[in-house]
Every structure is written in structure tokens, then in C-alpha cells.
C-alpha angles and dihedrals in degrees: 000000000000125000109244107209094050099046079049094044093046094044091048089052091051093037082063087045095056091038082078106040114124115166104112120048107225089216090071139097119223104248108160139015127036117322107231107210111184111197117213093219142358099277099053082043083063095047089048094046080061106040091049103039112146082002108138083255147153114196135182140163128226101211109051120252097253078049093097117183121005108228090127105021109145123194134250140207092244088047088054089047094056097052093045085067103037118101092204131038115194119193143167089240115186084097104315102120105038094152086056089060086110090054095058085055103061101020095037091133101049097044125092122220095208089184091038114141084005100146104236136208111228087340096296115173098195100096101135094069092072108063092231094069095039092069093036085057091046084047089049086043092047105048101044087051089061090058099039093047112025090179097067093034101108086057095050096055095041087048095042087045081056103040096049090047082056092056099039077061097051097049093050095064096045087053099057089037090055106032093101093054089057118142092005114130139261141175118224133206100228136343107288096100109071092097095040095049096048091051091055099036098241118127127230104230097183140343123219113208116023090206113025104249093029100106107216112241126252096262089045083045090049099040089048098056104048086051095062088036077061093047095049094050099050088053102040089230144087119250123218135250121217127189136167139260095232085054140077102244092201099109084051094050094051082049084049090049091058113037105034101234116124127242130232141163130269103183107213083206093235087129142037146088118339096240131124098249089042092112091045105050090050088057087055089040087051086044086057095051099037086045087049096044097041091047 
């Protein structure tokens, strides 16, 4: 684990630093040389390795690609450097980042709010795992990148139109795959699946762990399994677990010991490959499971 004080004393040192920097003027647009776009985490990564593709680009990302959410995401002096020198920040943005709230202040203008105006529900910022959200966010990307760097305008647009094409696609077939499974329950690690699930029609009967790591107490553990003993009965089935692959599963597997229902993997797709289809091999990854658990 991390110690605390000295992520916080070294962050404070580079968030003066960048207090100062100057070498870019927020008021203009980039116009020649090679546009530097810096992503807060892995999933916008993958928006951005699609949008920009054969741009006259640099990209990196600030969280490392194994990080996952990033409920307690700390930043580092590296982290600060690299967005010193990068032109354009990209975030989720609706809470996400609230580490990055410093940055808004003083790059406000050249950073992108993916998930900027999405109505949310409770204030949920994982928006990206439904479909739905995940072209709403490459719109958002895509757009703000034809106004912040004119000179690669024409590629972003072209890439987004593809890319979305790609997903419409995608959700489409979800949606017909999944469309007899409608309104049949599920339980969910943490809280990443809302949007997914509504877009879907499942419903979420219970969630572990309210933040992924934090263990939920006896009494939680307990309340939580003779709700779903009640559910099961009622519907004369068992409903499914599902945690994730950046997770320990062991707090679902104690639930599944008691209560007879299996658990599987939704992947919330906040790791992986850096590869282009990553997104959208984890969402075929995630139709399999949910086919194979509803059956």
C-alpha cells in the first residue's frame, strides 16, 4: 500500500509546479506539432486508441492500465509531470477523478469531461460499462477534440463515426442475445453495473461490496445473504453472483456457500490489453457469462 503523507507531500510539491506552468495558452487552438493527450484511467485510453487512430498524436494514460476504478487512486509526481506537458487532459469526469479536482482548476480549458451533461443515476460515474454510455462518452471525446485541435479534426470524426458504428453494433447484439433474460435478477460486486443493467433489463438484487476492497462487515455479510435466501426462494431459482477480474471473489464465494446461487464474472471493463477492441471483447466476454448464468 501506498504511504499516504508522502503520495500527498510529493503531489503537493508537482500541483505547485503545475500551478506555474505556463507553456501552452488555454485560449489556443492547437494548430502544429504533435498533439499530447494524457487519459485519467484504461477505458477512456481505449476511447482515445480509437478516436485518434493515424492522428499525428501522442497518448498516455495517468493510472496504469491493472489500476481499475479509481475510488482510491492517489497521484503521483510522475502523474503531475505528465500532465504538465500534455496539451489535452480526457476524464471521466461525474466524480471520478476527484484527485484530479486541481487540475480542472488550472487546465480547465484544455481538459475534456467525457461523461460531461450525462444524466446520472445517484450520481454514478460508470457510465462507460452500458453501451449506451460508452458512445455518449466517444461522442463527448470526439467532439471536444475537433474543437481543441483543429488540425487533426477531420481523423477524429472519421475514427469516432467508426468506432461508434462498431458499438451500435455491439449493443445490438447484446441486446437481441439478451432480450429473453429481461427483468431476471442478478448480484453484482460493486457498483459499476446500474447503467448496464438498465440498459439490458436485468435488476440488480443486491451489491456486495459498496466500494470494491472494502469487505463488507458480518452483519452487511449476513443481511445480505438472507436477503438473497428470500429472493431465491420467492423465485424458485438461484440467482447468480457476479464479481470482477480486478477483485478477490472471496466475499461472493462465502454469499454462494450459503445460499446456493454460482458465481461468475462481469468484467466492468476498467482493465485489460491495450488494444483497440479491447472494450469491445470484454462486452462479448461479459454476453457469454450473463447467456451461461441466465440459462
Amino acid at each position: 500500500m501506498r504511504n499516504g503523507k508522502t503520495i500527498f507531500k510529493a503531489a503537493k510539491v508537482a500541483l505547485i509546479s503545475l500551478l506555474a506552468f505556463t507553456a501552452l495558452s488555454c485560449n489556443e487552438k492547437k494548430t502544429s506539432g504533435k498533439t499530447t493527450i494524457t487519459a485519467s484511467f484504461y477505458p477512456l485510453y481505449i476511447m482515445l486508441m480509437n478516436i485518434c487512430d493515424g492522428a499525428d498524436v501522442e497518448l498516455s494514460m495517468l493510472a496504469p492500465s491493472d489500476t481499475g476504478c479509481l475510488h482510491d487512486y492517489q497521484l503521483t509526481t510522475k502523474d503531475m509531470q505528465a500532465i504538465e506537458k500534455s496539451d489535452i487532459i480526457v476524464v471521466n469526469g461525474l466524480g471520478m477523478e476527484d484527485f484530479l479536482d486541481k487540475v480542472f482548476e488550472t487546465k480547465s480549458e484544455r481538459t475534456i469531461v467525457a461523461g460531461k451533461d450525462f444524466i446520472t443515476e445517484d450520481g454514478n460515474p460508470h457510465i462507460w460499462v452500458s453501451v449506451s454510455g460508452a458512445i455518449y462518452e466517444v461522442n463527448s471525446i470526439s467532439h471536444a477534440l475537433c474543437e481543441l485541435d483543429e488540425k487533426n479534426a477531420e481523423i477524429y470524426a472519421a475514427n469516432a463515426e467508426k468506432y461508434i458504428a462498431k458499438l451500435e453494433a455491439l449493443k445490438e447484439e447484446m441486446t437481441e442475445k439478451l432480450e429473453a433474460h429481461r427483468s431476471k435478477k442478478i448480484i453484482t460486486f460493486h457498483e459499476a453495473f446500474p447503467y448496464f443493467a438498465a440498459e439490458f433489463g436485468f435488476e440488480i438484487a443486491s451489491v456486495i461490496e459498496r466500494e470494491p476492497g472494502t469487505a463488507p462487515s458480518p452483519k452487511e455479510l449476513n443481511e445480505t445473504i438472507e436477503s438473497i435466501k428470500a429472493e431465491n426462494e420467492k423465485s424458485g431459482n438461484k440467482i447468480p453472483l457476479f464479481a470482477e477480474p480486478q477483485y478477490s471473489s472471496s466475499s461472493a464465494k462465502v454469499i454462494a456457500g450459503e445460499t446456493g446461487s454460482e458465481v461468475y464474472e462481469l468484467d466492468p471493463c476498467v482493465t485489460g490489453e491495450l488494444d483497440k477492441d479491447a472494450y469491445i471483447k470484454s462486452m462479448k466476454k461479459n454476453l457469454e457469462v450473463l447467456t451461461e448464468a441466465l440459462k
